[in-house]
mmCIF file of N, CA and C in Angstrom:
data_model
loop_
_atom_site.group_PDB
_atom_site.id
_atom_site.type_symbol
_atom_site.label_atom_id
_atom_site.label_comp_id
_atom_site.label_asym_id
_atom_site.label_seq_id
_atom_site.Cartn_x
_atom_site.Cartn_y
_atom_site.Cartn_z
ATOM 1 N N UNK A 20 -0.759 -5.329 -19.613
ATOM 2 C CA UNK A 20 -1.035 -6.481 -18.782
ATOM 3 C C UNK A 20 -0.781 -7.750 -19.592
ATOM 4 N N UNK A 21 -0.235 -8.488 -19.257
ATOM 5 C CA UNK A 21 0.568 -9.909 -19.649
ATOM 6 C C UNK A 21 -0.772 -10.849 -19.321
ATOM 7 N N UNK A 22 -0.774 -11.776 -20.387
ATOM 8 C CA UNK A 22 -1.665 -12.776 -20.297
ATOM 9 C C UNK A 22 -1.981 -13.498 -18.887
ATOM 10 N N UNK A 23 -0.687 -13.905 -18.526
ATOM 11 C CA UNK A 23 -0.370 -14.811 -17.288
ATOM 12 C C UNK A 23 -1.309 -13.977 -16.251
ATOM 13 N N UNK A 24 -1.159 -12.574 -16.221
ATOM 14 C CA UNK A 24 -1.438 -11.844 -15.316
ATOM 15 C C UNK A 24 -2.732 -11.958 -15.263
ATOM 16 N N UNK A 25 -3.541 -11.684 -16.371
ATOM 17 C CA UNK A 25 -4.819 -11.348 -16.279
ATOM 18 C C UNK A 25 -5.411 -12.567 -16.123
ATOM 19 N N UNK A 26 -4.744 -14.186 -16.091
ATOM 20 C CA UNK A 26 -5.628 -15.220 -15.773
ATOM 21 C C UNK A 26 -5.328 -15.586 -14.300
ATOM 22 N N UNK A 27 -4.328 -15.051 -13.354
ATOM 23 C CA UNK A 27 -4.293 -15.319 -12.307
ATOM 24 C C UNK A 27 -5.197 -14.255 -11.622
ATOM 25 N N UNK A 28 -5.466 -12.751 -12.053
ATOM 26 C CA UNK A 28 -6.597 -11.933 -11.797
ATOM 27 C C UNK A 28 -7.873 -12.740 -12.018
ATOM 28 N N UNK A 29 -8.207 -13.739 -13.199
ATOM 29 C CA UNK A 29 -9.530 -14.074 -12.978
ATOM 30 C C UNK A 29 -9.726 -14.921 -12.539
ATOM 31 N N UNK A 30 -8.926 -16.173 -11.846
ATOM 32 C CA UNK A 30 -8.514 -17.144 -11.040
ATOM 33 C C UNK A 30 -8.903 -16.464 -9.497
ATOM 34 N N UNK A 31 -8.343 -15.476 -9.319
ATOM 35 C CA UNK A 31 -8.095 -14.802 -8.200
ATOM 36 C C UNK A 31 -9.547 -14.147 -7.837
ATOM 37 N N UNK A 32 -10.775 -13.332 -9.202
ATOM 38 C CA UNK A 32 -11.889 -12.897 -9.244
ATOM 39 C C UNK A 32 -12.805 -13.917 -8.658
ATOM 40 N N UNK A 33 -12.626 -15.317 -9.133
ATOM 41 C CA UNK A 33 -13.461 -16.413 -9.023
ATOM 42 C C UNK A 33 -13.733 -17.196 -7.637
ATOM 43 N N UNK A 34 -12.267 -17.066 -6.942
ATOM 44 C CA UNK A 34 -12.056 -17.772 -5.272
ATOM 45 C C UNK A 34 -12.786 -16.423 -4.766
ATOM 46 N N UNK A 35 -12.781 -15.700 -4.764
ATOM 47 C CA UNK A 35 -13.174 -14.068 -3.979
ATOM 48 C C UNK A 35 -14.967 -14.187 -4.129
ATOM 49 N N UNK A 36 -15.040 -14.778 -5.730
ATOM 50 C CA UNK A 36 -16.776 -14.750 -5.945
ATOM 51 C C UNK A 36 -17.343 -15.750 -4.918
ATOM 52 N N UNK A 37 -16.745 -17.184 -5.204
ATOM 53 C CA UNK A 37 -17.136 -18.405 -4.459
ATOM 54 C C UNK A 37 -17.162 -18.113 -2.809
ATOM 55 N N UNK A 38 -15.807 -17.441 -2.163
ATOM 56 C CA UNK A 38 -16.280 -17.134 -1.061
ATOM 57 C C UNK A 38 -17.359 -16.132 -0.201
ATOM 58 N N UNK A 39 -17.074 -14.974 -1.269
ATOM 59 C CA UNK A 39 -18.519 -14.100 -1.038
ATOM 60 C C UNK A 39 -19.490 -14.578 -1.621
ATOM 61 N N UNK A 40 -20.034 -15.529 -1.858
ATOM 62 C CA UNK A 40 -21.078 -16.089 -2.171
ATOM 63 C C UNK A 40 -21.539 -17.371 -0.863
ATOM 64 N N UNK A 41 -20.622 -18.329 -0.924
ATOM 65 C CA UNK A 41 -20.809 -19.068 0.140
ATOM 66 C C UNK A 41 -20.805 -18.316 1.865
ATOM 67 N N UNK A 42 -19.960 -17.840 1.650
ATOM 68 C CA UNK A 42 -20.495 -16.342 3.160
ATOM 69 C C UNK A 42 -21.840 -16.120 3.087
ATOM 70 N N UNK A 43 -22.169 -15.351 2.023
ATOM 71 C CA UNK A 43 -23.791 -15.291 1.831
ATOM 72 C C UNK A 43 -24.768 -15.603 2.046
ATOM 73 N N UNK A 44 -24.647 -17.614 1.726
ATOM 74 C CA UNK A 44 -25.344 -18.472 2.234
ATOM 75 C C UNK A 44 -25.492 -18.901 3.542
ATOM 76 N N UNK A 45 -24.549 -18.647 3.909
ATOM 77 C CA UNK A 45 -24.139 -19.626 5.397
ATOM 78 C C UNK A 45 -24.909 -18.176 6.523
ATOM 79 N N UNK A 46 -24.590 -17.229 5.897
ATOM 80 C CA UNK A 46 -24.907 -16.221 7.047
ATOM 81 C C UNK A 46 -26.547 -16.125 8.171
ATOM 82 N N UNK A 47 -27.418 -16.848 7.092
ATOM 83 C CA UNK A 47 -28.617 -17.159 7.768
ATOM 84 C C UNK A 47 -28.427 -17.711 9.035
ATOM 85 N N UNK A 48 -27.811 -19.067 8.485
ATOM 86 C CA UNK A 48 -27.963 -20.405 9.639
ATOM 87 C C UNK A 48 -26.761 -19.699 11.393
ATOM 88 N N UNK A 49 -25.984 -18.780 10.891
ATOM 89 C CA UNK A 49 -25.241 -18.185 11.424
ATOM 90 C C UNK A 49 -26.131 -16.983 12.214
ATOM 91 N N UNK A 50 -27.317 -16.219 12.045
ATOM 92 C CA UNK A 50 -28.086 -15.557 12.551
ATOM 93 C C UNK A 50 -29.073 -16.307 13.639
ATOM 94 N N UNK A 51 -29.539 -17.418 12.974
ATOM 95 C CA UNK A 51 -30.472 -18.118 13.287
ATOM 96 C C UNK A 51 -29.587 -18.698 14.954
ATOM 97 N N UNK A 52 -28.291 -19.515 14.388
ATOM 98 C CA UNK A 52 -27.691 -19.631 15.952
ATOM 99 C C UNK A 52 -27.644 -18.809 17.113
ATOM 100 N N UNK A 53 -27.259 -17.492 16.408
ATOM 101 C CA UNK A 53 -27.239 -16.204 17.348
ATOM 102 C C UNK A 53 -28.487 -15.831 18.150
ATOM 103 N N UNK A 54 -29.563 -16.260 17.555
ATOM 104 C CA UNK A 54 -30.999 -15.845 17.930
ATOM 105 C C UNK A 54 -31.170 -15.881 19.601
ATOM 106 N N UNK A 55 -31.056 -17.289 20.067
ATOM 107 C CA UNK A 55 -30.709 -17.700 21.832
ATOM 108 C C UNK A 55 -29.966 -16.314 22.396
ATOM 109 N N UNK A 56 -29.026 -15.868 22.061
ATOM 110 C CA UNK A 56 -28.045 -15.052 22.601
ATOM 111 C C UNK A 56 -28.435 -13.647 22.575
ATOM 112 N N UNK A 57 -28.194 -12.807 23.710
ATOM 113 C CA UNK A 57 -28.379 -11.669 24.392
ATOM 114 C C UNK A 57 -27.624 -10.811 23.181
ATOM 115 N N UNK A 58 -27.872 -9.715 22.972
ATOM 116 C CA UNK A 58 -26.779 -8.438 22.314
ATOM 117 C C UNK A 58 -25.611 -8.368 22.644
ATOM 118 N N UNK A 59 -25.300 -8.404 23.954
ATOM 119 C CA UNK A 59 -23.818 -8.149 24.738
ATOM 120 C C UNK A 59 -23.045 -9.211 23.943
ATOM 121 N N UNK A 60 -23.559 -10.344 24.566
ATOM 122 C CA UNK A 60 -22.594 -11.314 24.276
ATOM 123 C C UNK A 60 -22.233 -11.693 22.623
ATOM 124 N N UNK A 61 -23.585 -11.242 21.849
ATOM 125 C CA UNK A 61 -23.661 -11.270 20.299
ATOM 126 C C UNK A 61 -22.057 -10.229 19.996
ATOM 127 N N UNK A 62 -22.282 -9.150 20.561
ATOM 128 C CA UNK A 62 -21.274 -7.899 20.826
ATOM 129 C C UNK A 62 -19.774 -8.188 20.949
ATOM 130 N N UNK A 63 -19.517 -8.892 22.039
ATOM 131 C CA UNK A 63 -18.509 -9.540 22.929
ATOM 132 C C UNK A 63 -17.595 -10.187 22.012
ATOM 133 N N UNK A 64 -18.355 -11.316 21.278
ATOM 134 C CA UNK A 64 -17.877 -12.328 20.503
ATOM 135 C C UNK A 64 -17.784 -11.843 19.224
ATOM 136 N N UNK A 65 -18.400 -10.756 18.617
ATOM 137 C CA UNK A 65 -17.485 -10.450 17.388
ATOM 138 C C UNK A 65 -16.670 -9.717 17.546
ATOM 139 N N UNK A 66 -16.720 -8.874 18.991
ATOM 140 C CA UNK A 66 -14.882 -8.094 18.921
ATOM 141 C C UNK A 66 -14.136 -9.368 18.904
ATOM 142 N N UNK A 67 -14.307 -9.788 19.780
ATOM 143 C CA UNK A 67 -12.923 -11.250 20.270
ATOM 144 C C UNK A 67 -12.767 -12.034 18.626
ATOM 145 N N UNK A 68 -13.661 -12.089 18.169
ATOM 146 C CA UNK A 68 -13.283 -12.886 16.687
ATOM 147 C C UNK A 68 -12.492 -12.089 15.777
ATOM 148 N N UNK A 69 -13.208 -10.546 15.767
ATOM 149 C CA UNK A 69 -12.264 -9.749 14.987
ATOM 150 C C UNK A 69 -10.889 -9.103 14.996
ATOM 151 N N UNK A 70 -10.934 -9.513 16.318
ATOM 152 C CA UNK A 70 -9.339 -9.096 17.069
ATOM 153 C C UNK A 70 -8.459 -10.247 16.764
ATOM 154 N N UNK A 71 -9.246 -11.169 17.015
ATOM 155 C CA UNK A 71 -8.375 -12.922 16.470
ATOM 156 C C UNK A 71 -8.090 -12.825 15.095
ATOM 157 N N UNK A 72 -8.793 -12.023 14.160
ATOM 158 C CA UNK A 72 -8.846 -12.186 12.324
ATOM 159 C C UNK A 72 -7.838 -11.658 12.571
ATOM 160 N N UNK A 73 -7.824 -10.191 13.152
ATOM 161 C CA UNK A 73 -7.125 -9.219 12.424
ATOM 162 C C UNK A 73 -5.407 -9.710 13.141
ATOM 163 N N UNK A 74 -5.005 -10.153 13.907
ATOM 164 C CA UNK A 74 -3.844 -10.445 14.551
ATOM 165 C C UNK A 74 -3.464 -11.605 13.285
ATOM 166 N N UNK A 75 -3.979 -12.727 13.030
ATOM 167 C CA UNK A 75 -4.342 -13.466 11.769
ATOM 168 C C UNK A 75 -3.365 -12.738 10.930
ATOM 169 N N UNK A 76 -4.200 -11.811 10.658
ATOM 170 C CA UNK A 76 -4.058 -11.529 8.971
ATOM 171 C C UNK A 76 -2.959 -10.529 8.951
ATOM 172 N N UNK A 77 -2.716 -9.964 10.433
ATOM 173 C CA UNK A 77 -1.269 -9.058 10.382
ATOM 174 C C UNK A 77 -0.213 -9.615 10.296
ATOM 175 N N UNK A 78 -0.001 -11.106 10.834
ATOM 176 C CA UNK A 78 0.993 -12.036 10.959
ATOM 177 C C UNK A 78 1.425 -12.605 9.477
ATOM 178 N N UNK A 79 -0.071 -13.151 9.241
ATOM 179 C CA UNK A 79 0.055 -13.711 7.848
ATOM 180 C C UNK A 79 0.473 -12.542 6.384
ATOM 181 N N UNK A 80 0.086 -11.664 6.402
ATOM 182 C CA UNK A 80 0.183 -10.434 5.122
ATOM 183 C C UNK A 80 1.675 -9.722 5.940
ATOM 184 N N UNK A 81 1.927 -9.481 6.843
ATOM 185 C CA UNK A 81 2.910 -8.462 7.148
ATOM 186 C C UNK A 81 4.137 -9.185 7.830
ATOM 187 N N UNK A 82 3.671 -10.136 8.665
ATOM 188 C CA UNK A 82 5.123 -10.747 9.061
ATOM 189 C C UNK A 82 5.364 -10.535 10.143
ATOM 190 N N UNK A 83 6.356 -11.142 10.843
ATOM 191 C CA UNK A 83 6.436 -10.891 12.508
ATOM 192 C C UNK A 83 7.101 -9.723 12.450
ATOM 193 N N UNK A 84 8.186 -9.272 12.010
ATOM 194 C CA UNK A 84 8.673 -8.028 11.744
ATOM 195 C C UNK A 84 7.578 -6.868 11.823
ATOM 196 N N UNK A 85 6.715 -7.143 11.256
ATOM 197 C CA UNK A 85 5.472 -5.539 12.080
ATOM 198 C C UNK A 85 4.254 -6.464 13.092
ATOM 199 N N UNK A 86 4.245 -7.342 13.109
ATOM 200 C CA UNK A 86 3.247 -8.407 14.770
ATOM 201 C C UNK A 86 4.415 -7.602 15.652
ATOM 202 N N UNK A 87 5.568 -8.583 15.501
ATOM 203 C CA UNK A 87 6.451 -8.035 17.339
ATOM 204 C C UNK A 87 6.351 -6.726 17.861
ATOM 205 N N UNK A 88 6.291 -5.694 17.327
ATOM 206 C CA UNK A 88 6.688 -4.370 17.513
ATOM 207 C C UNK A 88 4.964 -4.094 18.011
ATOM 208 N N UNK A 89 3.950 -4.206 17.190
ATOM 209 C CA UNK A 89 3.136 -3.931 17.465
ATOM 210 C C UNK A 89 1.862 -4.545 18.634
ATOM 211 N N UNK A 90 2.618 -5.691 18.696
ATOM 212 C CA UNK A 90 2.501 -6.374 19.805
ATOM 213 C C UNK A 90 2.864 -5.952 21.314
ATOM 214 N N UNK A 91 4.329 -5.491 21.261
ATOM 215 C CA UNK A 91 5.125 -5.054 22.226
ATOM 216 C C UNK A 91 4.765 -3.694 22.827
ATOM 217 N N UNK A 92 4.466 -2.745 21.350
ATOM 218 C CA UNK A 92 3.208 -1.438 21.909
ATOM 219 C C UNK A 92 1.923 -1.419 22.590
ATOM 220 N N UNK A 93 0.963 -2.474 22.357
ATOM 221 C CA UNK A 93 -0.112 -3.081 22.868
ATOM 222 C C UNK A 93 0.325 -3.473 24.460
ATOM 223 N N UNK A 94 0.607 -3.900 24.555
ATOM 224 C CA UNK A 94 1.155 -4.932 25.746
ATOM 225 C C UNK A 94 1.833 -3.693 26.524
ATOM 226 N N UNK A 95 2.753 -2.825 25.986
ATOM 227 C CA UNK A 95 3.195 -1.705 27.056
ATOM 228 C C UNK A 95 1.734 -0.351 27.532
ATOM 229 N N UNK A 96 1.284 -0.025 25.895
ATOM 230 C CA UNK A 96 -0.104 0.906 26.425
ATOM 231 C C UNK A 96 -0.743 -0.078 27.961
ATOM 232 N N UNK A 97 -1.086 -1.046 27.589
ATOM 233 C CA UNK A 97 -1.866 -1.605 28.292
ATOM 234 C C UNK A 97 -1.269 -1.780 29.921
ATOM 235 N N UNK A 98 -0.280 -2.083 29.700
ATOM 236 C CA UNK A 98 0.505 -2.129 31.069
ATOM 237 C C UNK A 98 1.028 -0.762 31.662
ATOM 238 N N UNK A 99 0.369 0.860 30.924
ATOM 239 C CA UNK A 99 1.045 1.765 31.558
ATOM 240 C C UNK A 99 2.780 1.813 31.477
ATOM 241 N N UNK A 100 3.470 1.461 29.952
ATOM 242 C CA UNK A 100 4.238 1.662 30.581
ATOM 243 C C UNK A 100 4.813 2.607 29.525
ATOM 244 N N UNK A 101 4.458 3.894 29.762
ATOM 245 C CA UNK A 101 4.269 5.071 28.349
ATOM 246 C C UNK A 101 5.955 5.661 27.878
ATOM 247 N N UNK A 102 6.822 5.285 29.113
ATOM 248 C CA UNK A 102 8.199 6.095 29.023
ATOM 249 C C UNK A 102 9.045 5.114 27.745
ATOM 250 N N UNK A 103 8.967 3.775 28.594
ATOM 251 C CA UNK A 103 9.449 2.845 27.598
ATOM 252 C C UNK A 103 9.104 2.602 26.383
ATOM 253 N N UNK A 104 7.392 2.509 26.439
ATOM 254 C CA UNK A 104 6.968 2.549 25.112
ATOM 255 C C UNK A 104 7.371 3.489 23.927
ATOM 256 N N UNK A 105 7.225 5.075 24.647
ATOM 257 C CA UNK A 105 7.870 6.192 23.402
ATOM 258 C C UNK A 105 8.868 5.773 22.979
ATOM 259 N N UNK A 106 10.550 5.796 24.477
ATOM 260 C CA UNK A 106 11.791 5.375 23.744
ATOM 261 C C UNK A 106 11.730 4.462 22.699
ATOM 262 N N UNK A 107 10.866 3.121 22.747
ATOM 263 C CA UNK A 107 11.103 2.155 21.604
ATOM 264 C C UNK A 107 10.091 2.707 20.556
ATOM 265 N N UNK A 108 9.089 3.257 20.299
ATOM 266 C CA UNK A 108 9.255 3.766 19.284
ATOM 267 C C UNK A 108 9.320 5.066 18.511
ATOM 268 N N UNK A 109 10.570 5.704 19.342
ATOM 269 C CA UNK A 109 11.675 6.991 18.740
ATOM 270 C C UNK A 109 12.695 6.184 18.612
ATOM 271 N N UNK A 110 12.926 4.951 18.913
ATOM 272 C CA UNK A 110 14.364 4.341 18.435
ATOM 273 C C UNK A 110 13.902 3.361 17.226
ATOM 274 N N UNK A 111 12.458 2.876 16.980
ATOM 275 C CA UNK A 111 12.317 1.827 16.064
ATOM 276 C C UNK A 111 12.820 2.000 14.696
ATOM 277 N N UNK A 112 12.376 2.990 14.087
ATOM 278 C CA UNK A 112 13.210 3.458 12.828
ATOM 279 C C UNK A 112 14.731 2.735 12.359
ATOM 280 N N UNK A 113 15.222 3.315 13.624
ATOM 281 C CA UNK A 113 16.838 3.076 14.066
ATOM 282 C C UNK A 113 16.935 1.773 13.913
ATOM 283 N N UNK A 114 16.431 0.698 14.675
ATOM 284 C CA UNK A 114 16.407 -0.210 14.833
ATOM 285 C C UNK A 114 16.181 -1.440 13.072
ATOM 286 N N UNK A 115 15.023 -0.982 13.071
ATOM 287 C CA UNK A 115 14.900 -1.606 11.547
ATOM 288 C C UNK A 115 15.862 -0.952 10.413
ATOM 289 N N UNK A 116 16.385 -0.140 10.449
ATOM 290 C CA UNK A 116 17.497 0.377 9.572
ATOM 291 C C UNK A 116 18.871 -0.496 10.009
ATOM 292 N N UNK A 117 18.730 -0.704 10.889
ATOM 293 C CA UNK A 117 20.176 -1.641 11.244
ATOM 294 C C UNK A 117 19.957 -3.073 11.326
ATOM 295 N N UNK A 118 18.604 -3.521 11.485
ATOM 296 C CA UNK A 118 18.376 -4.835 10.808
ATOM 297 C C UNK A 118 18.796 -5.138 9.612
ATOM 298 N N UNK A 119 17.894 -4.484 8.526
ATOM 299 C CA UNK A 119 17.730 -4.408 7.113
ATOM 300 C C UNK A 119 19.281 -4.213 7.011
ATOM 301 N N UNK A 120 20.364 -3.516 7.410
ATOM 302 C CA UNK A 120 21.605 -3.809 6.565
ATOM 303 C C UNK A 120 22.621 -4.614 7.065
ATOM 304 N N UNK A 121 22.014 -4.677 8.940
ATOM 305 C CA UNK A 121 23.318 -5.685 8.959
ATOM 306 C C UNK A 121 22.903 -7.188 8.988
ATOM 307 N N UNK A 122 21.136 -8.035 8.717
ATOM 308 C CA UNK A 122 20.916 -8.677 9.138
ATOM 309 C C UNK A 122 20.555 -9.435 7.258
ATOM 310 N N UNK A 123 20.523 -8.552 6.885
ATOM 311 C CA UNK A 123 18.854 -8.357 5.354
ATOM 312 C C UNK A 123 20.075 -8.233 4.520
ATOM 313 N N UNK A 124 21.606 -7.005 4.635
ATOM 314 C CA UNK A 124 22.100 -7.138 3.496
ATOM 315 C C UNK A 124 21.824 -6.356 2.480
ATOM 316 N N UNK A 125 20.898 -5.401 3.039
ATOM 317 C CA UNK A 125 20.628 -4.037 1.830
ATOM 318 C C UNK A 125 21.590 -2.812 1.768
ATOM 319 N N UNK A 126 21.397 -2.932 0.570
ATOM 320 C CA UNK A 126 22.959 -1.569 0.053
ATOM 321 C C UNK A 126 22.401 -0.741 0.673
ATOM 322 N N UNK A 127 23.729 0.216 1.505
ATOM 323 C CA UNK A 127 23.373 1.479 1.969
ATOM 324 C C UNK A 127 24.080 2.252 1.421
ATOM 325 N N UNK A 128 23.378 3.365 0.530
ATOM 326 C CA UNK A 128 23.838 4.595 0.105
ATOM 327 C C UNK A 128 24.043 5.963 0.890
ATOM 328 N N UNK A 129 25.059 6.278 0.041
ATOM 329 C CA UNK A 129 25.247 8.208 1.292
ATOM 330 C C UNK A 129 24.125 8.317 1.700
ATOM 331 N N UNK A 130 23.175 8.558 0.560
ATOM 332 C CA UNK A 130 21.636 9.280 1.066
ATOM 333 C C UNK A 130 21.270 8.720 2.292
ATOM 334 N N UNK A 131 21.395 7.663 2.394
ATOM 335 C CA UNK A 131 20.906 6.778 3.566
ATOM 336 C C UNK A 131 21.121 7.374 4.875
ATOM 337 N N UNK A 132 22.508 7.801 4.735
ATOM 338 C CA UNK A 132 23.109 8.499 6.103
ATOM 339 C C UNK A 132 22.991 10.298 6.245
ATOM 340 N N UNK A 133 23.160 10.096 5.240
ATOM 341 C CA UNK A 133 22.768 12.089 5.741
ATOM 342 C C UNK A 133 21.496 12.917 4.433
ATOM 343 N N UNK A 134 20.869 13.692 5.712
ATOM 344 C CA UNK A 134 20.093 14.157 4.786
ATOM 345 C C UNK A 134 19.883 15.355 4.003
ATOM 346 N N UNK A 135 19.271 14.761 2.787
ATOM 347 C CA UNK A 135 19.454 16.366 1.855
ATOM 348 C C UNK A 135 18.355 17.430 1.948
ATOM 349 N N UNK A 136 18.963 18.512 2.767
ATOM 350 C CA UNK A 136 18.085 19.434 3.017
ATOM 351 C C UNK A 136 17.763 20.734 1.546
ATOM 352 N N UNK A 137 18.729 19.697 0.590
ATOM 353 C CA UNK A 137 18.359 20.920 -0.919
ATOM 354 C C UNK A 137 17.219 20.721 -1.450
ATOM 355 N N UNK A 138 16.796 19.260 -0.767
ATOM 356 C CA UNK A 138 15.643 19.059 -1.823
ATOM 357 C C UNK A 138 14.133 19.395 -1.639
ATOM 358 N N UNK A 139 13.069 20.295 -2.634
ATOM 359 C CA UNK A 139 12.086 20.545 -1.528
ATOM 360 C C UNK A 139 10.998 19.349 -1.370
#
């Protein structure tokens, strides 16, 4: 481990402490609001928040490249529409393989195209 490394690890230890710490604090006054409010709706509102994080943090860490697709699965389950949904993803593979080389520019090797059934 390289110097650089291990001070952006404790840089990185320190924002992680400060926020789980200030979370910590705040979480009272955050209970205390909740107090007025029924279970359901206590219920209600942390799916809807956690569904909001997590769409968040798929966009932000992964990229629209896995949001669209997984978006587009959501949206078809939900709409019943199971035929279309499979085809697109038994063709997605396909699809991102022909992005990545004709869009991205990544070397494609033999292996790429046929497969080796010698290997176990």
């Amino acid at each position: 481990m390289t110097l650089v490394r291990t001070v952006e690890q404790t840089r990185m230890g320190i924002a992680v402490l400060l926020v789980s710490d200030i979370g910590w604090g705040v979480l009272p006054l955050y209970w205390r609001t909740l107090s007025s409010m029924n279970a359901i709706s206590v219920l209600a509102y942390r799916l809807v928040a956690t569904l909001a994080a997590m769409v968040a943090l798929l966009v932000a860490f992964s990229g629209l490249p896995t949001a669209i697709p997984l978006a587009t699965f959501s949206y078809g389950v939900q709409h019943s529409h199971y035929l279309t949904v499979s085809f697109i993803q038994y063709l997605n593979p396909l699809i991102q393989f022909c992005v990545a080389v004709l869009l991205l520019h990544e070397p494609m090797r033999q292996s790429h195209c046929f497969p080796d059934f010698t290997k176990n």
